[in-house]
Tab-separated table of C-alpha atoms in Angstrom:
chain	number	residue	atom	x	y	z
A	37	GLU	CA	89.471	107.544	80.375
A	38	ALA	CA	86.950	108.161	83.134
A	39	GLN	CA	88.078	111.169	85.085
A	40	VAL	CA	87.352	114.410	86.898
A	41	THR	CA	89.367	117.367	85.674
A	42	GLN	CA	89.939	120.691	87.380
A	43	ASN	CA	91.477	123.893	86.103
A	44	PRO	CA	93.633	125.592	86.989
A	45	ARG	CA	95.792	123.302	89.108
A	46	TYR	CA	97.559	126.224	90.738
A	47	LEU	CA	96.441	129.812	91.153
A	48	ILE	CA	97.846	132.792	92.974
A	49	THR	CA	95.579	135.812	93.098
A	50	VAL	CA	94.905	138.947	95.110
A	51	THR	CA	92.109	139.817	97.489
A	52	GLY	CA	88.891	140.811	95.748
A	53	LYS	CA	89.704	139.612	92.243
A	54	LYS	CA	86.922	137.312	91.067
A	55	LEU	CA	87.971	133.852	89.979
A	56	THR	CA	86.431	130.617	88.760
A	57	VAL	CA	87.760	127.104	89.174
A	58	THR	CA	86.302	124.734	86.611
A	59	CYS	CA	85.387	121.094	87.198
A	60	SER	CA	84.303	118.607	84.575
A	61	GLN	CA	83.513	114.888	84.683
A	62	ASN	CA	82.971	112.465	81.820
A	63	MET	CA	81.213	109.674	83.726
A	64	ASN	CA	77.635	110.969	83.434
A	65	HIS	CA	77.471	111.311	87.215
A	66	GLU	CA	74.480	113.039	88.750
A	67	TYR	CA	76.220	114.102	91.943
A	68	MET	CA	79.078	116.611	92.075
A	69	SER	CA	80.679	118.314	95.025
A	70	TRP	CA	83.362	120.803	96.016
A	71	TYR	CA	85.593	120.375	99.048
A	72	ARG	CA	88.379	122.345	100.576
A	73	GLN	CA	91.237	120.630	102.369
A	74	ASP	CA	93.097	122.396	105.151
A	75	PRO	CA	95.728	120.924	107.491
A	76	GLY	CA	94.173	119.157	110.454
A	77	LEU	CA	90.634	119.774	109.215
A	78	GLY	CA	90.307	117.080	106.572
A	79	LEU	CA	87.890	117.689	103.741
A	80	ARG	CA	85.073	120.105	104.307
A	81	GLN	CA	82.266	120.310	101.826
A	82	ILE	CA	81.561	123.697	100.268
A	83	TYR	CA	78.668	123.028	97.906
A	84	TYR	CA	77.155	120.037	96.213
A	85	SER	CA	74.773	119.318	93.385
A	86	MET	CA	72.414	116.382	93.062
A	87	ASN	CA	71.701	117.065	89.394
A	88	VAL	CA	71.448	119.801	86.781
A	89	GLU	CA	70.085	123.058	88.255
A	90	VAL	CA	70.029	121.509	91.743
A	91	THR	CA	72.663	122.845	94.143
A	92	ASP	CA	72.877	123.058	97.904
A	93	LYS	CA	75.187	124.361	100.599
A	94	GLY	CA	77.668	122.140	102.313
A	95	ASP	CA	79.368	122.836	105.622
A	96	VAL	CA	81.426	125.892	104.597
A	97	PRO	CA	79.622	127.726	101.757
A	98	GLU	CA	80.369	131.329	102.778
A	99	GLY	CA	82.261	133.256	100.113
A	100	TYR	CA	81.595	130.712	97.360
A	101	LYS	CA	79.067	130.233	94.586
A	102	VAL	CA	78.445	127.340	92.219
A	103	SER	CA	76.321	126.603	89.192
A	104	ARG	CA	75.204	123.422	87.484
A	105	LYS	CA	73.904	124.293	84.045
A	106	GLU	CA	75.171	121.077	82.470
A	107	LYS	CA	75.547	117.634	83.946
A	108	ARG	CA	79.279	117.392	83.308
A	109	ASN	CA	80.368	120.800	84.657
A	110	PHE	CA	80.304	122.254	88.152
A	111	PRO	CA	82.344	125.469	88.407
A	112	LEU	CA	83.292	127.024	91.752
A	113	ILE	CA	83.149	130.809	91.821
A	114	LEU	CA	84.843	133.107	94.306
A	115	GLU	CA	83.314	136.535	93.727
A	116	SER	CA	85.664	138.370	96.083
A	117	PRO	CA	88.410	136.052	97.318
A	118	SER	CA	89.981	136.644	100.708
A	119	PRO	CA	93.169	135.216	102.263
A	120	ASN	CA	91.175	132.785	104.424
A	121	GLN	CA	90.134	131.059	101.198
A	122	THR	CA	93.717	130.032	100.576
A	123	SER	CA	93.392	126.268	100.452
A	124	LEU	CA	93.505	123.112	98.377
A	125	TYR	CA	90.232	122.549	96.543
A	126	PHE	CA	88.865	119.273	95.261
A	127	CYS	CA	85.970	118.561	92.985
A	128	ALA	CA	84.342	115.132	93.150
A	129	SER	CA	81.570	113.308	91.383
A	130	SER	CA	79.600	110.121	91.873
A	131	LEU	CA	76.443	108.365	90.942
A	132	LYS	CA	73.598	109.689	93.016
A	133	GLY	CA	73.817	106.876	95.527
A	134	GLY	CA	71.111	106.034	97.967
A	135	GLN	CA	70.367	103.727	100.841
A	136	GLY	CA	72.198	100.461	100.335
A	137	ARG	CA	74.196	101.644	97.336
A	138	LEU	CA	77.934	102.027	97.169
A	139	ASN	CA	78.679	105.722	96.870
A	140	GLU	CA	82.231	105.896	95.534
A	141	GLN	CA	83.270	109.446	94.831
A	142	PHE	CA	85.827	110.179	92.136
A	143	PHE	CA	88.088	113.103	92.842
A	144	GLY	CA	89.817	115.601	90.650
A	145	PRO	CA	93.551	116.274	91.093
A	146	GLY	CA	93.012	119.399	93.168
A	147	THR	CA	93.506	123.148	92.750
A	148	ARG	CA	95.985	124.912	95.000
A	149	LEU	CA	94.694	128.456	95.540
A	150	THR	CA	96.639	131.225	97.237
A	151	VAL	CA	94.931	134.550	97.924
A	152	LEU	CA	97.326	137.359	98.809
B	516	GLY	CA	77.457	117.999	110.331
B	517	GLU	CA	78.491	114.703	111.725
B	518	ASP	CA	82.034	114.263	113.040
B	519	VAL	CA	84.279	111.488	111.868
B	520	GLU	CA	87.413	111.373	113.971
B	521	GLN	CA	90.906	110.092	113.241
B	522	SER	CA	94.315	110.643	114.716
B	523	LEU	CA	96.405	112.972	112.583
B	524	PHE	CA	99.734	111.151	112.356
B	525	LEU	CA	101.143	107.618	112.364
B	526	SER	CA	104.719	106.497	111.777
B	527	VAL	CA	105.756	102.902	111.229
B	528	ARG	CA	108.853	101.034	110.108
B	529	GLU	CA	108.903	99.448	106.681
B	530	GLY	CA	107.702	95.856	106.940
B	531	ASP	CA	105.649	96.442	110.098
B	532	SER	CA	101.866	96.557	110.198
B	533	SER	CA	100.031	99.880	110.298
B	534	VAL	CA	96.691	100.332	112.012
B	535	ILE	CA	94.698	103.480	111.337
B	536	ASN	CA	91.656	104.064	113.506
B	537	CYS	CA	88.473	106.013	112.973
B	538	THR	CA	85.283	106.661	114.904
B	539	TYR	CA	82.116	107.597	113.097
B	540	THR	CA	78.737	108.823	114.192
B	541	ASP	CA	75.902	107.767	111.926
B	542	SER	CA	74.659	104.316	112.891
B	543	SER	CA	72.589	104.191	109.710
B	544	SER	CA	75.646	104.407	107.450
B	545	THR	CA	75.362	101.592	104.973
B	546	TYR	CA	78.932	101.709	103.732
B	547	LEU	CA	82.111	102.930	105.370
B	548	TYR	CA	85.073	103.862	103.258
B	549	TRP	CA	88.796	104.310	103.327
B	550	TYR	CA	90.276	106.748	100.845
B	551	LYS	CA	93.973	107.226	100.138
B	552	GLN	CA	95.559	110.532	99.134
B	553	GLU	CA	99.069	110.360	97.761
B	554	PRO	CA	101.198	113.517	97.713
B	555	GLY	CA	99.951	116.069	95.185
B	556	ALA	CA	96.966	113.985	94.163
B	557	GLY	CA	93.264	113.707	94.809
B	558	LEU	CA	91.639	111.043	96.933
B	559	GLN	CA	91.127	107.536	95.628
B	560	LEU	CA	88.871	104.900	97.092
B	561	LEU	CA	91.084	102.281	98.728
B	562	THR	CA	88.529	99.925	100.190
B	563	TYR	CA	85.117	99.898	101.807
B	564	ILE	CA	83.033	97.729	104.078
B	565	PHE	CA	79.327	97.081	104.117
B	566	SER	CA	77.747	97.762	107.496
B	567	ASN	CA	76.544	94.200	108.034
B	568	MET	CA	80.148	92.928	107.937
B	569	ASP	CA	82.650	92.809	110.788
B	570	MET	CA	85.729	92.347	108.680
B	571	LYS	CA	86.872	92.601	105.113
B	572	GLN	CA	90.253	91.510	103.801
B	573	ASP	CA	91.749	92.561	100.494
B	574	GLN	CA	95.373	91.484	99.968
B	575	ARG	CA	97.432	93.496	102.478
B	576	LEU	CA	94.430	95.472	103.710
B	577	THR	CA	92.115	94.428	106.523
B	578	VAL	CA	89.127	96.527	107.531
B	579	LEU	CA	87.535	95.910	110.914
B	580	LEU	CA	84.160	97.326	111.873
B	581	ASN	CA	82.808	97.513	115.405
B	582	LYS	CA	79.276	98.802	115.002
B	583	LYS	CA	78.544	98.871	118.713
B	584	ASP	CA	81.406	101.302	119.335
B	585	LYS	CA	81.142	102.935	115.867
B	586	HIS	CA	84.798	102.172	115.338
B	587	LEU	CA	86.456	101.450	112.028
B	588	SER	CA	90.064	100.468	111.482
B	589	LEU	CA	92.343	99.870	108.533
B	590	ARG	CA	95.276	97.521	108.927
B	591	ILE	CA	98.024	97.497	106.317
B	592	ALA	CA	100.256	94.446	106.546
B	593	ASP	CA	103.926	94.588	105.539
B	594	THR	CA	103.802	98.357	105.145
B	595	GLN	CA	105.912	99.703	102.290
B	596	THR	CA	107.292	103.164	101.563
B	597	GLY	CA	104.703	103.465	98.785
B	598	ASP	CA	102.000	103.297	101.437
B	599	SER	CA	103.070	106.697	102.768
B	600	ALA	CA	100.025	108.878	102.219
B	601	ILE	CA	97.068	110.456	103.980
B	602	TYR	CA	94.253	108.028	104.737
B	603	PHE	CA	90.711	109.277	105.170
B	604	CYS	CA	87.831	107.329	106.575
B	605	ALA	CA	84.376	108.354	105.429
B	606	GLU	CA	80.810	107.456	106.229
B	607	SER	CA	77.764	107.932	104.080
B	608	ILE	CA	75.068	110.022	105.690
B	609	ALA	CA	71.492	110.642	104.775
B	610	SER	CA	70.946	113.698	102.642
B	611	SER	CA	67.980	115.136	100.831
B	612	GLY	CA	65.562	112.595	99.504
B	613	SER	CA	67.122	109.194	99.190
B	614	ALA	CA	70.570	110.444	98.256
B	615	ARG	CA	73.462	110.009	100.631
B	616	GLN	CA	76.642	112.002	101.022
B	617	LEU	CA	80.055	111.263	102.382
B	618	THR	CA	81.455	112.810	105.538
B	619	PHE	CA	85.222	112.574	105.804
B	620	GLY	CA	87.472	112.398	108.787
B	621	SER	CA	90.451	114.713	109.173
B	622	GLY	CA	92.823	112.212	107.609
B	623	THR	CA	95.773	110.296	109.086
B	624	GLN	CA	99.205	111.035	107.665
B	625	LEU	CA	101.017	107.692	107.486
B	626	THR	CA	104.794	107.929	107.297
B	627	VAL	CA	106.743	104.772	106.564
B	628	LEU	CA	110.313	104.867	107.811
B	629	PRO	CA	113.044	102.782	106.161
């Protein structure tokens, strides 16, 4: 089954304790992205990756890191989490897209993170 | 980044039509999208419209596009309780090279009342 998986689905942690949220897709997509969803703010992009070893900042990258060593995986790393990073996080993937091409993004089920 | 704007909440009675509105900013967007997020789940593509179209109909869904005003709407006919969800509109914007990314609106929480 074609899908995007994220782990963990739920996480409660404390300020400053490093954590990683994994994301994996089995559709051979070039493009992967991380978003955070907060009430009234919609989805805001944290980081994205156009392909292996190619990553770039989105709209709200502060406090986050990513890596793209393999095409299927795109982990999100919080080196020193803070309470303002409490949010719902989504990973998404798609074909690279381009002018005139449908750019459907496939989303993971989300990770609910609480930082105390 | 570009702003895609939507109203936050909409309530309708079961059986009525729902209209969710969105304004976007990038006139070069080739496709415009509606995504649906059900409770506790990720977003799923609901429908989309190509920018050279004014209207697209798919069963109970009608998408209207007004390019002059950069206005997009989603009409759901005969709204059912299962339509209760958050609806996001999204536009594709130019990114590095020839790749394009999606910019999402804030989402409209649709509540269907019995």
